[in-house]
CSV table of C-alpha atoms and ligand atoms in Angstrom, one decimal:
chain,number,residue,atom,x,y,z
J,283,UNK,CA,-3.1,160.7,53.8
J,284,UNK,CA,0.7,160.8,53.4
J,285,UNK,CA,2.7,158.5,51.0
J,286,UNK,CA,5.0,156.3,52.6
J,287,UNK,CA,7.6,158.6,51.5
J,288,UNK,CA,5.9,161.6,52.9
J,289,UNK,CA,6.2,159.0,55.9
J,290,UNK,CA,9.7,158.6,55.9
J,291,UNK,CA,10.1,162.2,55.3
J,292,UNK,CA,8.4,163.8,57.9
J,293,UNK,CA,9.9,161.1,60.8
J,294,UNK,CA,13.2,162.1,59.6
J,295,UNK,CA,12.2,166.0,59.7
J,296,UNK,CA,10.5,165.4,63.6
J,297,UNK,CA,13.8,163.5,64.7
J,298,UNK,CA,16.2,166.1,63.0
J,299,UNK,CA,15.0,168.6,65.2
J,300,UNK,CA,16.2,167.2,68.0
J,301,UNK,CA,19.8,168.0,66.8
J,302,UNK,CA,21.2,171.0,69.1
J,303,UNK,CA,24.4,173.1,67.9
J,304,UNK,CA,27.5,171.6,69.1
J,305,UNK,CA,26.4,168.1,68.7
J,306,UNK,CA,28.3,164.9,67.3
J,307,UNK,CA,25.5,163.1,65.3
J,308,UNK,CA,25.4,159.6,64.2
J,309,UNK,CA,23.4,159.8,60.6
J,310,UNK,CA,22.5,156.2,59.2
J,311,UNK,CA,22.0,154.7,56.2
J,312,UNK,CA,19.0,154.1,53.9
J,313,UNK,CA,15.9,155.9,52.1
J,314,UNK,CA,14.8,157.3,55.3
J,315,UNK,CA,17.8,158.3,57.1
J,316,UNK,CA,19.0,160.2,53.4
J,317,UNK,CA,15.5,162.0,54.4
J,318,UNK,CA,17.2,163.3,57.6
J,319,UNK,CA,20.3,164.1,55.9
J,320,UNK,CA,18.8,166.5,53.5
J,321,UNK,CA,16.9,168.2,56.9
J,322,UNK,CA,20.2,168.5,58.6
J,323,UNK,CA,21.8,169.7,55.3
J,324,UNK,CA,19.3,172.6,55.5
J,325,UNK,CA,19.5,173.3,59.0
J,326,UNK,CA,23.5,173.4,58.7
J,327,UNK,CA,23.0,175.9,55.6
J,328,UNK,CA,21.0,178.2,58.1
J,329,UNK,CA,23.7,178.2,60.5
J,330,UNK,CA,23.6,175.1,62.9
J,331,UNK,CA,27.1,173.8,63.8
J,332,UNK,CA,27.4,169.9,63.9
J,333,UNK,CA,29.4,167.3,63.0
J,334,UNK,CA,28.6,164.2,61.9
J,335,UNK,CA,29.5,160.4,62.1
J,336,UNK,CA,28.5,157.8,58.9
J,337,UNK,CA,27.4,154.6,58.9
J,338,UNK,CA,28.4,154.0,55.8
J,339,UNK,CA,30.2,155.5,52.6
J,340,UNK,CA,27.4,156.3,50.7
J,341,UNK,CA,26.1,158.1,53.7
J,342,UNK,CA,29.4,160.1,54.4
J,343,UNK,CA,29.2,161.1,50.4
J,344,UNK,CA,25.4,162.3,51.1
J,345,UNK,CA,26.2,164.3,54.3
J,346,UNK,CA,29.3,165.7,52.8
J,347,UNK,CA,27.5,166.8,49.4
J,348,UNK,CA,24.6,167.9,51.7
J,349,UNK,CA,27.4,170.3,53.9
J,350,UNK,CA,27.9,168.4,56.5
J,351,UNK,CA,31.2,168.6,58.7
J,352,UNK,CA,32.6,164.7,58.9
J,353,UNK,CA,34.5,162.9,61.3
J,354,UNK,CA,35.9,159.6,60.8
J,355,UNK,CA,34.1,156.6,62.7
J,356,UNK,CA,37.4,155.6,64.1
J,357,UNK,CA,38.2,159.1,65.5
J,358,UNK,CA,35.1,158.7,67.6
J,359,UNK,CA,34.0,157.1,71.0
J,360,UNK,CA,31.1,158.8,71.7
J,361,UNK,CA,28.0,160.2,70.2
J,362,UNK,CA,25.7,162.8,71.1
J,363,UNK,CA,23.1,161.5,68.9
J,364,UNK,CA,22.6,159.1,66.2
J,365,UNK,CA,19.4,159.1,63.9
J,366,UNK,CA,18.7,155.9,61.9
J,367,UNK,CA,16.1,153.6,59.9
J,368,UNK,CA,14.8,150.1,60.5
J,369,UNK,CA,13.5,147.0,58.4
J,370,UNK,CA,11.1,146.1,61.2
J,371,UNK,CA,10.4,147.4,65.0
J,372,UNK,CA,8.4,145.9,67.7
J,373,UNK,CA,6.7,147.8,70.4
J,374,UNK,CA,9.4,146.9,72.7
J,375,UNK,CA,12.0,149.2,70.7
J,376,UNK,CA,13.9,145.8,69.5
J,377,UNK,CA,14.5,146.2,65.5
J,378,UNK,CA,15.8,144.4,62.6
J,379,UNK,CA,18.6,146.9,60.6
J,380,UNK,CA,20.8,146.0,57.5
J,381,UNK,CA,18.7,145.7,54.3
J,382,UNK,CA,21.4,148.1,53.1
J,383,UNK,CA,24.4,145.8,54.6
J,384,UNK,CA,25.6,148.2,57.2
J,385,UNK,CA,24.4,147.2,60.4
J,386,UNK,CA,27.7,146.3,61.4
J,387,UNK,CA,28.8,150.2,61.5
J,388,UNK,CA,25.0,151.0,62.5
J,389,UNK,CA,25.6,149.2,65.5
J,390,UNK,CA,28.5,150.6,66.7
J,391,UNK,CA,27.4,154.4,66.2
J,392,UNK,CA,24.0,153.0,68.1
J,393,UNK,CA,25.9,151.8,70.8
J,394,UNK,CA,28.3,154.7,71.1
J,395,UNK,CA,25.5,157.0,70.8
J,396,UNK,CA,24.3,158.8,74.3
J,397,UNK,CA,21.1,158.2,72.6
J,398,UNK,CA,19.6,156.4,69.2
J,399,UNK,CA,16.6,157.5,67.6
J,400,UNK,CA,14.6,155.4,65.0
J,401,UNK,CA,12.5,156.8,62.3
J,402,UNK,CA,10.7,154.9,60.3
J,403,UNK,CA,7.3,154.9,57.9
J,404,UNK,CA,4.0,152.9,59.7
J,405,UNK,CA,4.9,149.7,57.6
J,406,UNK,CA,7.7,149.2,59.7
J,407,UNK,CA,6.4,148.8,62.9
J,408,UNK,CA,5.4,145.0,63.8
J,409,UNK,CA,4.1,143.2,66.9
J,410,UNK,CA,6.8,140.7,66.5
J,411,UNK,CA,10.4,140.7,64.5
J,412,UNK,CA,11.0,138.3,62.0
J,413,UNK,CA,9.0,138.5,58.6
J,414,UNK,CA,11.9,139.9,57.2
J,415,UNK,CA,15.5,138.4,57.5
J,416,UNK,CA,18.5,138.8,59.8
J,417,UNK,CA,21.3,140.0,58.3
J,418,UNK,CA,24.9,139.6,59.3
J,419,UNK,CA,27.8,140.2,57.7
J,420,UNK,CA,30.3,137.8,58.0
J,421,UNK,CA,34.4,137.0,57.3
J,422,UNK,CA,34.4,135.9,54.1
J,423,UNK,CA,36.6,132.8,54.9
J,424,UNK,CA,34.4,131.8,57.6
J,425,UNK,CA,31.2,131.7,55.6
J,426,UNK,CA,30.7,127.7,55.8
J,427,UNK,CA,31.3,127.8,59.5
J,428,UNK,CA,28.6,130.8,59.8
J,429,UNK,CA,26.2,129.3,57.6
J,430,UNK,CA,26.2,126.0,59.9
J,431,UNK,CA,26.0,127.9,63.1
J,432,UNK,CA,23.0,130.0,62.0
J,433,UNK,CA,21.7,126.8,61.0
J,434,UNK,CA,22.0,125.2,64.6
J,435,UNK,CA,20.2,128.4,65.8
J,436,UNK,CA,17.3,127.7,63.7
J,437,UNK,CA,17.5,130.1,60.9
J,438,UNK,CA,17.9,129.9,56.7
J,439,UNK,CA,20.7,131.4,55.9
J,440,UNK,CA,21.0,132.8,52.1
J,441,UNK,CA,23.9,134.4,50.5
J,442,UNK,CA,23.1,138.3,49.6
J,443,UNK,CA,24.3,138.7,45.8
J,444,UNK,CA,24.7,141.7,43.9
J,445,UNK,CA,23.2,142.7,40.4
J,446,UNK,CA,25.8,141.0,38.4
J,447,UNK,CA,25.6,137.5,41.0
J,448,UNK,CA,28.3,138.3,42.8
J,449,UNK,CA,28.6,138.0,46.4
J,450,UNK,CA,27.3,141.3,47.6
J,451,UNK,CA,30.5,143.5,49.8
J,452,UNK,CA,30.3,145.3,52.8
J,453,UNK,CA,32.4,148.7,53.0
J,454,UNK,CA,34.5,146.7,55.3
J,455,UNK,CA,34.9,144.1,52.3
J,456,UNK,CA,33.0,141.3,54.3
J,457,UNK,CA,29.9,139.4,52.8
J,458,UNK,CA,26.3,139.5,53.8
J,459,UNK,CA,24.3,136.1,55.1
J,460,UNK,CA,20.5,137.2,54.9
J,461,UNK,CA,19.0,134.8,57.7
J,462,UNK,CA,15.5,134.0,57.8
J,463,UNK,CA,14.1,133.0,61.0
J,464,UNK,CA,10.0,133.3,60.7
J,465,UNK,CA,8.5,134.7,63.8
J,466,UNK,CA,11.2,135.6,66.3
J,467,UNK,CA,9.8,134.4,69.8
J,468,UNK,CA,13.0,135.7,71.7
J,469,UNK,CA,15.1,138.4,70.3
J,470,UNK,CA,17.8,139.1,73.3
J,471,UNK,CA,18.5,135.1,72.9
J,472,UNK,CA,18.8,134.5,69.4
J,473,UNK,CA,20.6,138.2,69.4
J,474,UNK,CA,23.2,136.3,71.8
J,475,UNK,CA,23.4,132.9,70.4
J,476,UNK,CA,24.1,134.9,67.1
J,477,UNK,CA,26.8,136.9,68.8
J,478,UNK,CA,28.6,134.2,69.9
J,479,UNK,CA,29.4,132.7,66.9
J,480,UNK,CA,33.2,133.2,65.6
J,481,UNK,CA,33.4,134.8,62.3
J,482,UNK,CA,30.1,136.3,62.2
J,483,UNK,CA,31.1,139.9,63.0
J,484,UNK,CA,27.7,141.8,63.5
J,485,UNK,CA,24.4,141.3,63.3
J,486,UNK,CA,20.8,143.6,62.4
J,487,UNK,CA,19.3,142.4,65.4
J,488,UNK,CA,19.0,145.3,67.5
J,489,UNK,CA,17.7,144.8,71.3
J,490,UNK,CA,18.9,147.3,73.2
J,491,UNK,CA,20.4,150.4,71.6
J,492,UNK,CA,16.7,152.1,70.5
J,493,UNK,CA,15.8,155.0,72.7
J,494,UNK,CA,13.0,156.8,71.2
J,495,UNK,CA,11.5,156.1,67.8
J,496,UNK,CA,9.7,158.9,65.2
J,497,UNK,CA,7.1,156.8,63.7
J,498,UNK,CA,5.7,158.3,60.5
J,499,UNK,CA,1.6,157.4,59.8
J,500,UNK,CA,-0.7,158.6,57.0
J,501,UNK,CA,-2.1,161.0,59.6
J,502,UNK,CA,0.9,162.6,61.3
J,503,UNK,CA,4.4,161.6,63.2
J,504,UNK,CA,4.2,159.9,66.3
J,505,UNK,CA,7.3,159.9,68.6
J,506,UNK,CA,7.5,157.3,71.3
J,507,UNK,CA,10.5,156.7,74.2
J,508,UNK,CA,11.6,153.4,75.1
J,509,UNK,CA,9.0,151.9,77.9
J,510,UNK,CA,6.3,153.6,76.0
J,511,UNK,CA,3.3,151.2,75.1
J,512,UNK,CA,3.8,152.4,71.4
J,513,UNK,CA,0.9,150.2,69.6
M,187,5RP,C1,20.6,149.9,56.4
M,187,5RP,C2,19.5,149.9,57.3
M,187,5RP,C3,18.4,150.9,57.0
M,187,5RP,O1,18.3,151.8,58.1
M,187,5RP,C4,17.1,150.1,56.9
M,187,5RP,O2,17.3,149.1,55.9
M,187,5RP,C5,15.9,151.0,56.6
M,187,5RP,O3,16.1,151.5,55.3
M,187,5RP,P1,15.0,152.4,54.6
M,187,5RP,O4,14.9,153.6,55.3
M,187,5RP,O5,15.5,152.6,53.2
M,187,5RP,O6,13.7,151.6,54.6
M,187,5RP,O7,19.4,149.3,58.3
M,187,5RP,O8,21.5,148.9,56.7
């Protein structure tokens, strides 16, 4: 029976070995993506040639400690690759992102990504999104305005605040609105509606961009593809 971190662990492993030399990878943020940065670390020691996008800072000081080749995100338009974590995925490959605050940069290397691959541990996987919050970073200025139009869309939105009570910084400098929605009956809507609100510049709520997820259980790693029936 493996530990959630065993989990985690062997996901990232499974997914890191899709990497091919040559490739321009999108590595994410969190305790399960740093898994796959360590893999990739090793397989670049051994002789693989990649180079590698962040999500975030503390992700390009991991990959660059682990001896991996960086390009800025703003350098880049397309990616070969991009391996990531979730907060929560359904069986329809549409996932919650940003308990780390980063989904805003996590989106765009999943988008620009040829194709996204999730790994998680089995607690992540739900039948429907929504125990967990939304989060979306927001323009600090506009944080009233937000707060009201993610109340009109039927959520709770609650200010994310770091150790010391401070409002809680992006590595863009924005803030963090944490939006609790229970049950989430329609995610492409309320993934929309949240879209289209001014001054809310991204959102976890990720619909389309997963293409294959690396699912680790207690047994052993199961890899699904979009369309797949995965539980
Ligand atoms: C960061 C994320 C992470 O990928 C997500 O929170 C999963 O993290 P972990 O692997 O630590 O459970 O979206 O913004």
């Amino acid at each position: 029976m493996k530990s959630t971190d065993e989990q985690k662990r062997a996901a990232a492993e499974a997914a890191v070995a899709e990497i091919a030399d040559g490739m321009l990878i999108g590595l994410g943020t969190g305790t399960t993506a740093s898994f796959a940065i360590q893999a990739l670390g090793r397989r670049v020691a051994h002789g693989l040639s990649v180079r590698a996008v962040a999500t975030s800072d503390r992700t390009a000081a991991a990959a660059a400690a682990a001896g991996i080749a960086l390009v800025d995100p703003a350098d880049v338009a397309a990616l070969d690759l991009c391996i990531d974590g979730v907060d929560e995925i359904d069986p329809f490959f549409r996932a919650i992102k940003g308990a780390g605050g980063t989904m805003l940069r996590e989106k765009i290397l999943a988008s620009a990504a040829r194709r996204m691959v999730a790994i998680a541990d089995s607690s992540k996987a739900v039948g429907r999104l929504g125990a967990r919050p939304v989060p979306v970073e927001v323009l600090p200025l506009a944080k009233r305005f937000v707060e009201r139009g993610i109340v009109a869309a039927g959520g709770e939105p609650q200010l994310r605040l770091d150790a010391r009570g401070c409002p809680w910084r992006t590595d863009q400098g924005n803030i963090i609105l944490d939006c609790a929605f229970g049950p989430i009956g329609d995610p492409v809507a309320l993934a929309a509606r949240l879209a289209e609100i001014p001054g809310l510049l991204g959102h976890g709520l990720f619909v389309s961009e997963v293409d294959a997820l690396y699912l680790g259980t207690p047994d052993a790693v199961v890899r699904s593809e979009r369309g797949d029936c995965a539980w």
